[in-house]
Coordinates of C-alpha atoms in Angstrom, one line a residue:
M1 CA 149.4 214.4 287.1
S2 CA 150.7 214.4 283.5
D3 CA 154.4 213.8 282.7
T4 CA 154.5 217.3 281.2
S5 CA 153.2 218.9 284.5
A6 CA 155.6 216.8 286.5
A7 CA 158.5 217.9 284.3
R8 CA 157.6 221.6 284.9
S9 CA 157.4 221.1 288.7
G10 CA 160.8 219.4 288.8
F11 CA 159.4 216.3 290.5
T12 CA 158.6 212.8 289.1
P13 CA 155.0 211.6 289.3
A14 CA 155.9 209.3 292.2
Y15 CA 156.5 212.4 294.3
L16 CA 153.3 214.1 293.4
D17 CA 150.6 211.4 293.0
R18 CA 150.9 209.5 296.3
V19 CA 148.6 210.4 299.1
G20 CA 149.3 207.6 301.6
S21 CA 150.9 208.2 305.0
S22 CA 153.5 205.4 304.7
F23 CA 157.0 206.7 303.8
T24 CA 158.2 203.2 303.3
D25 CA 155.5 202.5 300.7
F26 CA 156.5 205.8 298.9
L27 CA 160.2 204.8 299.0
G28 CA 159.3 201.4 297.6
T29 CA 157.8 203.2 294.5
A30 CA 160.2 206.2 294.1
A31 CA 163.5 204.6 295.0
P32 CA 163.2 200.9 296.0
D33 CA 166.9 200.3 295.9
L34 CA 167.2 202.5 299.1
L35 CA 165.2 200.0 301.2
P36 CA 167.4 197.7 303.2
G37 CA 165.6 194.5 302.1
R38 CA 165.7 195.3 298.4
R39 CA 169.5 195.2 297.9
T40 CA 171.2 192.4 296.1
L41 CA 173.1 190.1 298.4
P42 CA 175.8 187.5 297.7
A43 CA 174.8 183.9 297.5
V44 CA 176.8 183.0 300.6
S45 CA 176.4 183.8 304.2
V46 CA 178.1 187.2 305.1
A47 CA 177.2 187.1 308.8
E48 CA 180.9 187.0 310.0
L49 CA 181.7 190.1 307.9
A50 CA 179.3 192.4 309.6
P51 CA 179.4 193.8 313.2
H52 CA 176.6 192.5 315.3
G53 CA 175.1 194.2 318.4
T54 CA 173.7 192.7 321.6
T55 CA 172.0 192.8 324.2
I56 CA 168.8 194.8 324.7
V57 CA 166.6 194.7 327.8
S58 CA 163.2 196.3 328.4
V59 CA 161.1 196.4 331.6
T60 CA 157.9 198.1 332.6
F61 CA 157.5 200.1 335.8
D62 CA 154.6 201.9 337.5
G63 CA 153.8 204.6 334.9
G64 CA 155.9 203.6 331.9
V65 CA 158.6 201.5 330.4
L66 CA 162.4 201.4 330.3
M67 CA 164.8 200.1 327.6
G68 CA 168.5 199.7 327.8
G69 CA 171.4 198.1 325.8
D70 CA 175.0 197.4 326.3
R71 CA 177.7 199.1 324.2
R72 CA 179.5 196.2 322.6
A73 CA 179.4 195.1 318.9
T74 CA 181.2 191.9 317.8
M75 CA 182.4 190.6 314.4
G76 CA 183.0 186.9 314.8
N77 CA 185.3 186.4 317.8
L78 CA 186.5 190.0 317.7
I79 CA 185.1 193.1 319.4
S80 CA 184.4 195.5 316.5
S81 CA 183.1 198.4 318.7
R82 CA 183.0 199.1 322.4
D83 CA 180.7 202.2 322.3
I84 CA 178.0 201.4 319.8
E85 CA 174.5 202.8 320.5
K86 CA 171.8 200.2 320.2
V87 CA 168.8 202.0 321.8
Y88 CA 167.1 205.0 320.1
A89 CA 164.0 207.1 320.5
A90 CA 161.6 206.1 317.7
D91 CA 159.4 209.2 318.4
S92 CA 158.3 211.2 321.4
W93 CA 156.5 208.2 323.0
S94 CA 158.4 205.1 322.0
V95 CA 161.9 203.6 321.8
I96 CA 163.6 200.9 319.8
G97 CA 166.5 198.7 320.5
I98 CA 168.5 196.8 317.9
A99 CA 170.1 193.3 318.0
G100 CA 171.7 191.6 315.0
A101 CA 173.5 193.0 312.0
A102 CA 174.4 196.5 313.2
G103 CA 174.6 198.4 309.9
I104 CA 171.3 197.2 308.6
A105 CA 169.7 197.6 312.0
I106 CA 170.8 201.3 312.4
E107 CA 169.5 202.0 308.8
M108 CA 166.2 200.3 309.7
V109 CA 165.9 202.5 312.8
R110 CA 166.5 205.7 310.8
L111 CA 163.9 204.7 308.2
Y112 CA 161.5 203.8 311.0
Q113 CA 161.9 207.2 312.6
V114 CA 161.2 208.9 309.3
E115 CA 158.2 206.6 308.8
L116 CA 156.6 207.7 312.1
E117 CA 157.4 211.3 311.5
H118 CA 156.0 211.2 307.9
Y119 CA 152.7 209.6 309.2
E120 CA 152.3 212.3 311.8
K121 CA 152.8 215.1 309.2
I122 CA 150.4 213.5 306.7
E123 CA 147.7 212.5 309.1
G124 CA 148.1 215.3 311.6
M125 CA 148.1 212.8 314.5
T126 CA 150.4 210.4 316.3
M127 CA 150.1 206.8 315.2
S128 CA 148.8 204.4 317.9
L129 CA 151.3 202.2 319.7
D130 CA 149.8 199.1 318.1
G131 CA 150.2 200.7 314.7
K132 CA 153.8 201.6 315.4
A133 CA 154.5 198.0 316.4
N134 CA 152.8 196.7 313.2
R135 CA 154.7 199.1 311.0
L136 CA 158.0 197.9 312.4
A137 CA 157.0 194.2 311.8
G138 CA 156.5 195.1 308.2
M139 CA 160.0 196.5 307.9
I140 CA 161.5 193.4 309.5
R141 CA 159.6 191.2 307.1
G142 CA 161.0 193.1 304.2
N143 CA 164.5 192.2 305.4
L144 CA 163.9 188.5 305.3
G145 CA 166.1 187.9 302.3
A146 CA 169.1 189.5 304.1
A147 CA 168.3 187.6 307.3
M148 CA 168.5 184.3 305.4
Q149 CA 172.1 185.3 304.4
G150 CA 173.0 185.9 308.1
L151 CA 172.2 189.6 308.3
A152 CA 169.2 189.3 310.6
V153 CA 167.8 192.3 312.5
V154 CA 165.7 191.5 315.6
P155 CA 164.7 194.7 317.4
L156 CA 162.8 195.3 320.6
F157 CA 160.1 197.9 320.7
A158 CA 158.5 199.6 323.7
G159 CA 156.4 202.7 324.3
Y160 CA 153.9 204.6 326.3
D161 CA 150.4 203.9 325.2
L162 CA 148.5 207.2 325.1
D163 CA 145.2 205.2 324.6
A164 CA 145.7 202.8 327.5
A165 CA 142.5 201.8 329.3
E166 CA 142.0 203.1 332.8
G167 CA 143.8 200.8 335.3
A168 CA 146.0 199.2 332.5
S169 CA 149.7 199.7 332.4
P170 CA 150.6 202.4 329.8
G171 CA 154.1 200.9 329.4
R172 CA 154.1 198.2 326.7
I173 CA 156.8 196.0 325.2
F174 CA 156.9 194.2 321.8
S175 CA 159.4 191.6 320.6
Y176 CA 159.8 190.2 317.0
D177 CA 161.3 187.3 315.1
V178 CA 163.2 187.5 311.7
T179 CA 160.0 186.9 309.8
G180 CA 158.3 189.9 311.2
G181 CA 156.3 188.1 313.8
N182 CA 155.1 190.6 316.5
Y183 CA 154.6 189.5 320.1
E184 CA 153.6 191.7 323.1
E185 CA 155.6 190.9 326.2
R186 CA 154.4 191.2 329.8
G187 CA 156.6 192.9 332.3
Y188 CA 160.0 192.5 330.7
A189 CA 161.8 191.2 327.6
S190 CA 165.3 190.8 326.2
V191 CA 166.8 190.1 322.8
G192 CA 170.4 189.3 321.7
S193 CA 173.0 186.7 322.6
G194 CA 172.8 187.6 326.3
S195 CA 169.0 187.6 326.5
L196 CA 168.9 184.2 328.2
F197 CA 171.0 185.5 331.1
A198 CA 169.3 188.9 331.2
K199 CA 165.8 187.2 331.5
N200 CA 167.0 184.9 334.2
S201 CA 168.2 187.9 336.2
L202 CA 164.9 189.8 335.7
K203 CA 163.0 186.8 337.0
K204 CA 164.5 187.5 340.4
T205 CA 164.6 191.3 340.4
W206 CA 161.5 192.5 338.5
R207 CA 158.0 192.6 339.9
S208 CA 154.8 194.4 339.0
G209 CA 154.5 198.0 340.3
L210 CA 158.3 198.8 340.5
S211 CA 159.2 202.5 340.8
A212 CA 161.2 204.0 337.9
D213 CA 164.4 203.9 340.0
A214 CA 164.0 200.3 341.1
A215 CA 163.2 199.2 337.5
T216 CA 166.3 201.1 336.3
R217 CA 168.4 199.1 338.7
A218 CA 166.8 195.8 337.7
L219 CA 167.5 196.6 334.0
V220 CA 171.1 197.6 334.5
E221 CA 171.7 194.6 336.8
A222 CA 170.2 192.3 334.0
L223 CA 172.7 193.7 331.5
Y224 CA 175.5 193.2 334.1
D225 CA 174.5 189.6 334.6
A226 CA 174.3 189.1 330.8
A227 CA 177.9 190.5 330.4
D228 CA 179.1 188.1 333.1
D229 CA 178.2 185.1 331.0
D230 CA 178.0 186.2 327.4
S231 CA 181.2 187.3 325.7
A232 CA 179.3 189.4 323.1
T233 CA 177.7 191.6 325.8
G234 CA 179.8 194.4 327.2
G235 CA 179.7 195.2 330.9
P236 CA 180.2 198.6 332.6
D237 CA 183.6 200.1 331.7
P238 CA 184.6 202.7 334.2
V239 CA 188.0 203.2 332.7
R240 CA 186.5 204.3 329.3
R241 CA 183.4 205.7 331.1
L242 CA 181.2 203.5 329.0
Y243 CA 177.9 202.4 330.5
P244 CA 174.6 201.1 329.1
I245 CA 172.3 203.4 327.2
V246 CA 169.0 203.6 329.0
Y247 CA 165.7 205.3 327.9
R248 CA 162.7 206.0 330.1
V249 CA 159.3 206.5 328.5
D250 CA 156.4 207.8 330.6
A251 CA 153.8 210.5 330.6
E252 CA 156.5 213.1 329.9
G253 CA 157.7 211.3 326.8
A254 CA 160.9 209.4 325.9
V255 CA 164.0 210.6 327.8
R256 CA 167.5 209.2 327.7
L257 CA 169.1 208.9 331.1
T258 CA 172.4 210.7 331.4
D259 CA 175.7 208.8 331.6
D260 CA 176.1 210.0 335.1
E261 CA 172.7 208.6 336.2
V262 CA 173.4 205.2 334.6
A263 CA 177.0 205.2 336.0
A264 CA 175.7 205.7 339.5
V265 CA 173.4 202.7 339.2
A266 CA 176.1 200.5 337.6
E267 CA 178.7 201.4 340.2
A268 CA 176.2 200.8 343.1
I269 CA 175.6 197.3 341.6
V270 CA 179.3 196.6 341.3
A271 CA 179.9 197.8 344.9
D272 CA 177.2 195.6 346.3
R273 CA 178.5 192.6 344.4
A274 CA 182.0 193.2 345.6
A275 CA 180.8 193.6 349.2
A276 CA 178.8 190.4 349.0
E277 CA 181.9 188.6 347.6
R278 CA 184.1 189.8 350.5
E279 CA 181.5 188.7 353.0
G280 CA 181.3 185.3 351.4

């Protein structure tokens, strides 16, 4: 495409010459300053100046996978937000949860959603679950400079594998490190400051073949246990009607559970804990 033809069309050559299916690669050529990892950062750590979100938990069940996150974001020793959303639908068959620098993480999620939608429009098909996990790893790797300044983003990714072999679980979970390392988890996983306590809870409550309802309870209970020991993780807040955000991904696609559904599970857990305490 010549510069003259591009001028007549109103688009620069970058918009007309590229035929790849990666929106991130296109953006790196057309407007690299818009990528989160390409921005100039100060030479000192800015971690304490940005809100951070925790904790994210994901568990598999018989027929799919669940992901949930608490609603609290912290900035140093302060609660910067009580109702932040940390779990999002990446596309119709996958979900992503964010932990780390909230602003960059949310921006990365939005870019990732566009990346998957762009691929589907260009290729005419949905990217494989492994492909989605690898694309996300590349985005995290691009944010390494910011991570070294304290603005790390460590997401959790899960989805329903449309290409799962017969007899294999279609629900799959992937965790990451700040360098973009990609690791498939078995059964359950958690990231964020409360992840240690959430995993310890799931060791006792999760087992292979759980129903969706039983897995939902195990997930919400893990977040409850994390909030009990980690000050950066928010527990159920019945006064403000704030409860964890939970997504279920199965053969019907990614669906967010309603606040009433999650509230019923959380309140049942609280009631059972209170009853056990009185009996003790």
